[in-house]
Amino acid sequence: MAYLAHADKAVSEKSYMRKSMSRALLERDEEMDLARAWRDNQDEKALAKLINAYARLVIAMASKFRHYGLSQADLVQEGNVGLMLAARRFDPERNIRFSTYGTWWVKAQMQDYVLRNWSIVRTGTTSAQKSLFFNLRRMRAQIEREKGETVITDNDRKSIAKSMGVKLKDVNGMEQRLMGGDSSLNIKIGESEDDEWQSLLADERPNPEDVVTGMKDAITRSQWLNDALEELNTREQKIIRDRHLGQEVVTLEALGKALGVSKERVRQLEARAMTKLKSSMVKQIENPRDALFA
């Protein structure tokens, strides 16, 4: 049953493509009339005729993206979405053919689809990186033809990086991405195939012992700090809490107004309080390096 469904789908796709390629292109006046009917009256029949007339443009564009390993039918579908987006924004009064305007939208929609589906890892984020993704193969092929050999050197990569306006490391990284596809972490390795690739990946997270030790140390330091704060007077405690222990740092000027002193006096009091804190905490511990204010 699955085979029959697949066969029916293939036949349907071929039929759609043959029908699309056989449709006559629109004359300028008819094209503009259809565009106005859709823009002014939301005439869906006019939109359908406009889109169908240029489906061949979508099919031709889809063939240029086949080497990325994606279904041509899906690419065509995305291209048709691009055509509909173009129709929504097309202004027939600008004296430009819809086919010319729509080509950009079709290409952009297909490129976006390729970037989203070619790999589970996000491939390009900036416009320069996206351009590099779609042009690196062509530029490599051009260099190979000019040199008459298939070896690409670092100088060649530097030339590509300069012409594309990206860093050399971006070219090297994209080259590696294009040469190798995604691999499962569960892929079997070794002769016995008992181990998986993920078993060889290092876990960079702290181990449970370090986590517990860190939590204990944090609690201990917190106790040291609280005990040291108790040795400060009320004004010094307020300065330390407002300047160092709150979510937002209070300015010297604001503290000066609250305490009725100048901001320079607040700075002096803060320095004195910090010295007291450090001295008090050092007395509590054996290793002064463990103190929060050491």
Coordinates of C-alpha atoms in Angstrom, one line a residue:
M1 CA 0.0 0.0 0.0
A2 CA 2.8 2.4 0.9
Y3 CA 4.5 1.7 -2.5
L4 CA 1.2 2.4 -4.4
A5 CA 0.8 5.6 -2.5
H6 CA 4.3 6.6 -3.4
A7 CA 3.8 5.8 -7.0
D8 CA 0.5 7.7 -7.2
K9 CA 2.3 10.7 -5.6
A10 CA 5.1 10.5 -8.2
V11 CA 2.6 10.4 -11.1
S12 CA 0.7 13.3 -9.6
E13 CA 3.9 15.4 -9.3
K14 CA 4.9 14.6 -12.9
S15 CA 1.4 15.5 -14.1
Y16 CA 1.5 18.8 -12.3
M17 CA 4.9 19.7 -13.8
R18 CA 3.9 18.8 -17.3
K19 CA 0.7 20.8 -17.0
S20 CA 2.6 23.8 -15.5
M21 CA 5.2 23.8 -18.2
S22 CA 2.6 23.6 -21.0
R23 CA 0.7 26.7 -19.8
A24 CA 1.2 29.8 -21.9
L25 CA 2.8 32.8 -20.4
L26 CA 0.7 35.9 -19.8
E27 CA 0.9 39.0 -21.9
R28 CA 1.8 42.2 -20.0
D29 CA -1.7 43.7 -20.2
E30 CA -3.5 40.5 -19.0
E31 CA -0.9 40.1 -16.2
M32 CA -1.5 43.6 -15.0
D33 CA -5.3 43.2 -15.1
L34 CA -5.1 40.0 -13.0
A35 CA -2.7 41.7 -10.5
R36 CA -5.1 44.7 -10.2
A37 CA -8.1 42.3 -9.8
W38 CA -6.4 40.6 -6.9
R39 CA -5.1 43.8 -5.3
D40 CA -8.3 45.8 -5.5
N41 CA -11.0 43.1 -5.3
Q42 CA -9.2 40.1 -3.7
D43 CA -10.3 38.1 -6.8
E44 CA -9.0 34.6 -6.0
K45 CA -9.6 33.3 -9.6
A46 CA -7.4 36.1 -10.8
L47 CA -4.7 35.1 -8.2
A48 CA -4.9 31.5 -9.2
K49 CA -4.5 32.3 -12.9
L50 CA -1.5 34.6 -12.1
I51 CA 0.2 32.0 -10.0
N52 CA -0.5 29.1 -12.3
A53 CA 0.8 31.0 -15.3
Y54 CA 4.2 31.3 -13.6
A55 CA 4.4 27.9 -12.0
R56 CA 7.0 27.0 -14.7
L57 CA 9.3 29.7 -13.2
V58 CA 9.0 27.9 -9.8
I59 CA 9.8 24.5 -11.3
A60 CA 12.9 25.9 -13.1
M61 CA 14.1 27.5 -9.9
A62 CA 13.5 24.3 -7.9
S63 CA 15.8 22.4 -10.2
K64 CA 18.7 24.7 -9.1
F65 CA 18.3 23.6 -5.5
R66 CA 18.0 19.8 -6.1
H67 CA 21.7 19.1 -5.1
Y68 CA 20.9 20.0 -1.4
G69 CA 19.1 16.6 -1.1
L70 CA 15.6 18.0 -0.6
S71 CA 12.4 16.9 -2.4
Q72 CA 11.7 18.8 -5.6
A73 CA 8.0 18.7 -4.8
D74 CA 8.6 20.4 -1.5
L75 CA 10.8 23.0 -3.2
V76 CA 8.0 23.7 -5.7
Q77 CA 5.5 24.1 -2.9
E78 CA 7.7 26.6 -1.2
G79 CA 8.2 28.4 -4.5
N80 CA 4.5 28.7 -4.9
V81 CA 4.3 30.2 -1.5
G82 CA 6.9 32.7 -2.7
L83 CA 4.7 33.5 -5.7
M84 CA 1.7 34.2 -3.5
L85 CA 3.8 36.4 -1.3
A86 CA 4.9 38.3 -4.4
A87 CA 1.3 38.7 -5.6
R88 CA 0.3 40.1 -2.2
R89 CA 3.0 42.8 -2.5
F90 CA 3.1 43.4 -6.2
D91 CA 2.2 46.9 -7.4
P92 CA 1.2 46.8 -11.1
E93 CA 1.6 50.6 -11.4
R94 CA 5.4 50.3 -11.0
N95 CA 5.7 49.1 -14.6
I96 CA 7.6 45.9 -13.8
R97 CA 6.6 42.4 -15.0
F98 CA 5.3 40.1 -12.3
S99 CA 7.6 37.3 -13.4
T100 CA 10.6 39.6 -12.7
Y101 CA 9.3 40.6 -9.3
G102 CA 8.2 37.1 -8.4
T103 CA 11.5 35.5 -9.2
W104 CA 13.1 37.2 -6.2
W105 CA 10.4 36.0 -3.8
V106 CA 10.5 32.4 -5.2
K107 CA 14.3 32.2 -4.8
A108 CA 14.2 33.8 -1.3
Q109 CA 11.5 31.3 -0.1
M110 CA 13.4 28.3 -1.4
Q111 CA 16.6 29.5 0.1
D112 CA 14.9 29.9 3.5
Y113 CA 13.4 26.4 3.1
V114 CA 16.8 24.9 2.3
L115 CA 18.5 26.6 5.3
R116 CA 15.7 25.3 7.6
N117 CA 15.7 21.7 6.4
W118 CA 19.2 20.9 5.0
S119 CA 20.5 20.3 8.5
I120 CA 19.0 20.1 12.0
V121 CA 21.8 22.5 13.0
R122 CA 21.2 26.1 12.1
T123 CA 23.4 26.8 9.1
G124 CA 23.5 30.5 8.4
T125 CA 22.3 33.5 10.5
T126 CA 23.7 36.6 8.8
S127 CA 23.1 37.5 5.2
A128 CA 26.8 37.0 4.4
Q129 CA 26.8 33.5 5.9
K130 CA 23.6 32.6 3.9
S131 CA 25.2 33.9 0.7
L132 CA 28.3 31.8 1.5
F133 CA 26.2 28.7 2.0
F134 CA 24.6 29.0 -1.4
N135 CA 27.7 30.2 -3.3
L136 CA 30.7 28.3 -1.8
R137 CA 30.3 25.2 -4.1
R138 CA 30.1 27.4 -7.2
M139 CA 33.1 29.4 -6.2
R140 CA 35.1 26.3 -5.4
A141 CA 34.2 24.8 -8.8
Q142 CA 35.2 28.0 -10.6
I143 CA 38.6 28.0 -8.9
E144 CA 39.1 24.3 -9.7
R145 CA 38.3 25.0 -13.4
E146 CA 40.7 27.9 -13.5
K147 CA 43.5 26.0 -11.9
G148 CA 42.8 22.7 -13.7
E149 CA 43.0 20.8 -10.5
T150 CA 40.6 19.8 -7.6
V151 CA 42.9 21.0 -4.8
I152 CA 41.7 24.1 -2.9
T153 CA 44.4 25.9 -0.9
D154 CA 44.3 28.3 2.0
N155 CA 45.0 31.1 -0.3
D156 CA 42.0 30.1 -2.4
R157 CA 39.8 30.1 0.8
K158 CA 41.2 33.5 1.7
S159 CA 40.2 34.8 -1.7
I160 CA 36.7 33.4 -1.3
A161 CA 36.4 34.9 2.2
K162 CA 37.4 38.3 0.8
S163 CA 35.1 38.3 -2.1
M164 CA 32.2 37.1 0.1
G165 CA 32.9 39.6 2.9
V166 CA 33.2 36.9 5.6
K167 CA 36.0 35.6 7.8
L168 CA 38.3 32.8 6.8
K169 CA 37.0 30.7 9.7
D170 CA 33.5 31.1 8.3
V171 CA 34.7 29.6 4.9
N172 CA 36.5 26.7 6.6
G173 CA 33.5 26.0 8.8
M174 CA 31.0 26.1 6.0
E175 CA 33.2 23.9 3.8
Q176 CA 33.2 21.3 6.6
R177 CA 29.4 21.5 7.0
L178 CA 28.8 21.1 3.2
M179 CA 31.2 18.1 3.0
G180 CA 29.6 16.1 5.8
G181 CA 25.9 15.8 6.7
D182 CA 24.3 15.3 10.1
S183 CA 25.2 12.1 12.0
S184 CA 23.3 10.4 14.7
L185 CA 24.8 10.3 18.2
N186 CA 23.6 6.7 18.3
I187 CA 25.6 5.5 15.4
K188 CA 27.6 2.4 16.1
I189 CA 31.4 2.4 16.2
G190 CA 34.1 -0.1 16.4
E191 CA 34.4 -3.6 15.1
S192 CA 32.0 -5.0 17.7
E193 CA 29.5 -2.2 17.2
D194 CA 28.7 -2.4 20.9
D195 CA 29.6 1.3 21.5
E196 CA 27.8 4.4 20.2
W197 CA 29.5 7.6 19.1
Q198 CA 27.9 9.5 22.0
S199 CA 29.7 7.3 24.5
L200 CA 33.0 8.9 23.4
L201 CA 31.8 12.5 23.9
A202 CA 33.1 14.2 27.0
D203 CA 30.6 15.5 29.4
E204 CA 31.9 19.0 30.2
R205 CA 29.3 19.6 33.0
P206 CA 30.6 19.5 36.6
N207 CA 30.4 16.1 38.2
P208 CA 28.0 15.6 41.2
E209 CA 30.8 15.8 43.7
D210 CA 31.9 19.2 42.4
V211 CA 28.2 20.4 42.4
V212 CA 27.7 19.4 46.0
T213 CA 31.1 20.9 47.1
G214 CA 30.2 24.1 45.3
M215 CA 26.9 24.3 47.1
K216 CA 28.5 23.7 50.4
D217 CA 31.2 26.3 49.8
A218 CA 28.6 28.8 48.8
I219 CA 26.6 28.2 52.0
T220 CA 29.8 28.5 54.0
R221 CA 30.8 31.8 52.4
S222 CA 27.4 33.2 52.9
Q223 CA 27.6 32.4 56.6
W224 CA 31.0 34.1 56.8
L225 CA 29.6 37.2 55.0
N226 CA 26.6 37.4 57.3
D227 CA 28.8 37.1 60.4
A228 CA 31.1 39.8 59.1
L229 CA 28.2 42.1 58.3
E230 CA 27.1 41.8 62.0
E231 CA 30.3 43.5 63.0
L232 CA 29.5 46.7 60.9
N233 CA 27.4 49.5 62.2
T234 CA 24.0 50.2 60.7
R235 CA 25.2 52.8 58.3
E236 CA 28.1 50.7 57.0
Q237 CA 25.7 47.7 56.6
K238 CA 23.3 49.8 54.5
I239 CA 26.2 51.0 52.2
I240 CA 27.5 47.4 51.7
R241 CA 24.0 46.0 51.0
D242 CA 23.0 48.8 48.7
R243 CA 26.3 48.9 46.8
H244 CA 27.2 45.2 46.6
L245 CA 24.4 42.8 47.7
G246 CA 21.3 44.2 45.9
Q247 CA 20.0 43.4 42.5
E248 CA 20.7 46.9 41.4
V249 CA 23.6 49.0 42.5
V250 CA 22.7 52.2 44.3
T251 CA 24.8 55.2 43.3
L252 CA 27.1 57.0 45.7
E253 CA 25.1 60.2 45.2
A254 CA 21.7 58.5 46.0
L255 CA 23.2 56.9 49.1
G256 CA 24.6 60.3 50.2
K257 CA 21.2 61.9 50.0
A258 CA 19.6 59.0 51.9
L259 CA 22.3 59.2 54.7
G260 CA 22.6 63.0 54.7
V261 CA 26.3 63.0 53.7
S262 CA 28.3 63.8 50.5
K263 CA 29.0 61.1 47.9
E264 CA 32.7 61.4 48.7
R265 CA 31.9 60.6 52.4
V266 CA 29.9 57.6 51.2
R267 CA 33.0 56.4 49.2
Q268 CA 35.2 56.7 52.3
L269 CA 32.7 54.8 54.4
E270 CA 32.4 52.1 51.8
A271 CA 36.1 51.6 51.6
R272 CA 36.3 51.4 55.4
A273 CA 33.5 48.9 55.6
M274 CA 35.0 46.7 52.9
T275 CA 38.3 46.6 54.9
K276 CA 36.4 45.6 58.0
L277 CA 34.6 42.8 56.1
K278 CA 37.7 41.4 54.7
S279 CA 39.5 41.4 58.0
S280 CA 36.5 39.8 59.8
M281 CA 36.2 37.0 57.1
V282 CA 39.9 36.3 57.1
K283 CA 39.8 35.6 60.8
Q284 CA 37.0 33.0 60.3
I285 CA 38.8 30.8 57.8
E286 CA 42.1 28.9 57.6
N287 CA 42.8 29.8 53.9
P288 CA 42.3 33.5 53.2
R289 CA 41.9 32.7 49.4
D290 CA 38.6 31.2 50.2
A291 CA 37.2 34.5 51.5
L292 CA 34.6 36.2 49.3
F293 CA 36.4 39.6 49.6
A294 CA 39.9 38.3 49.6

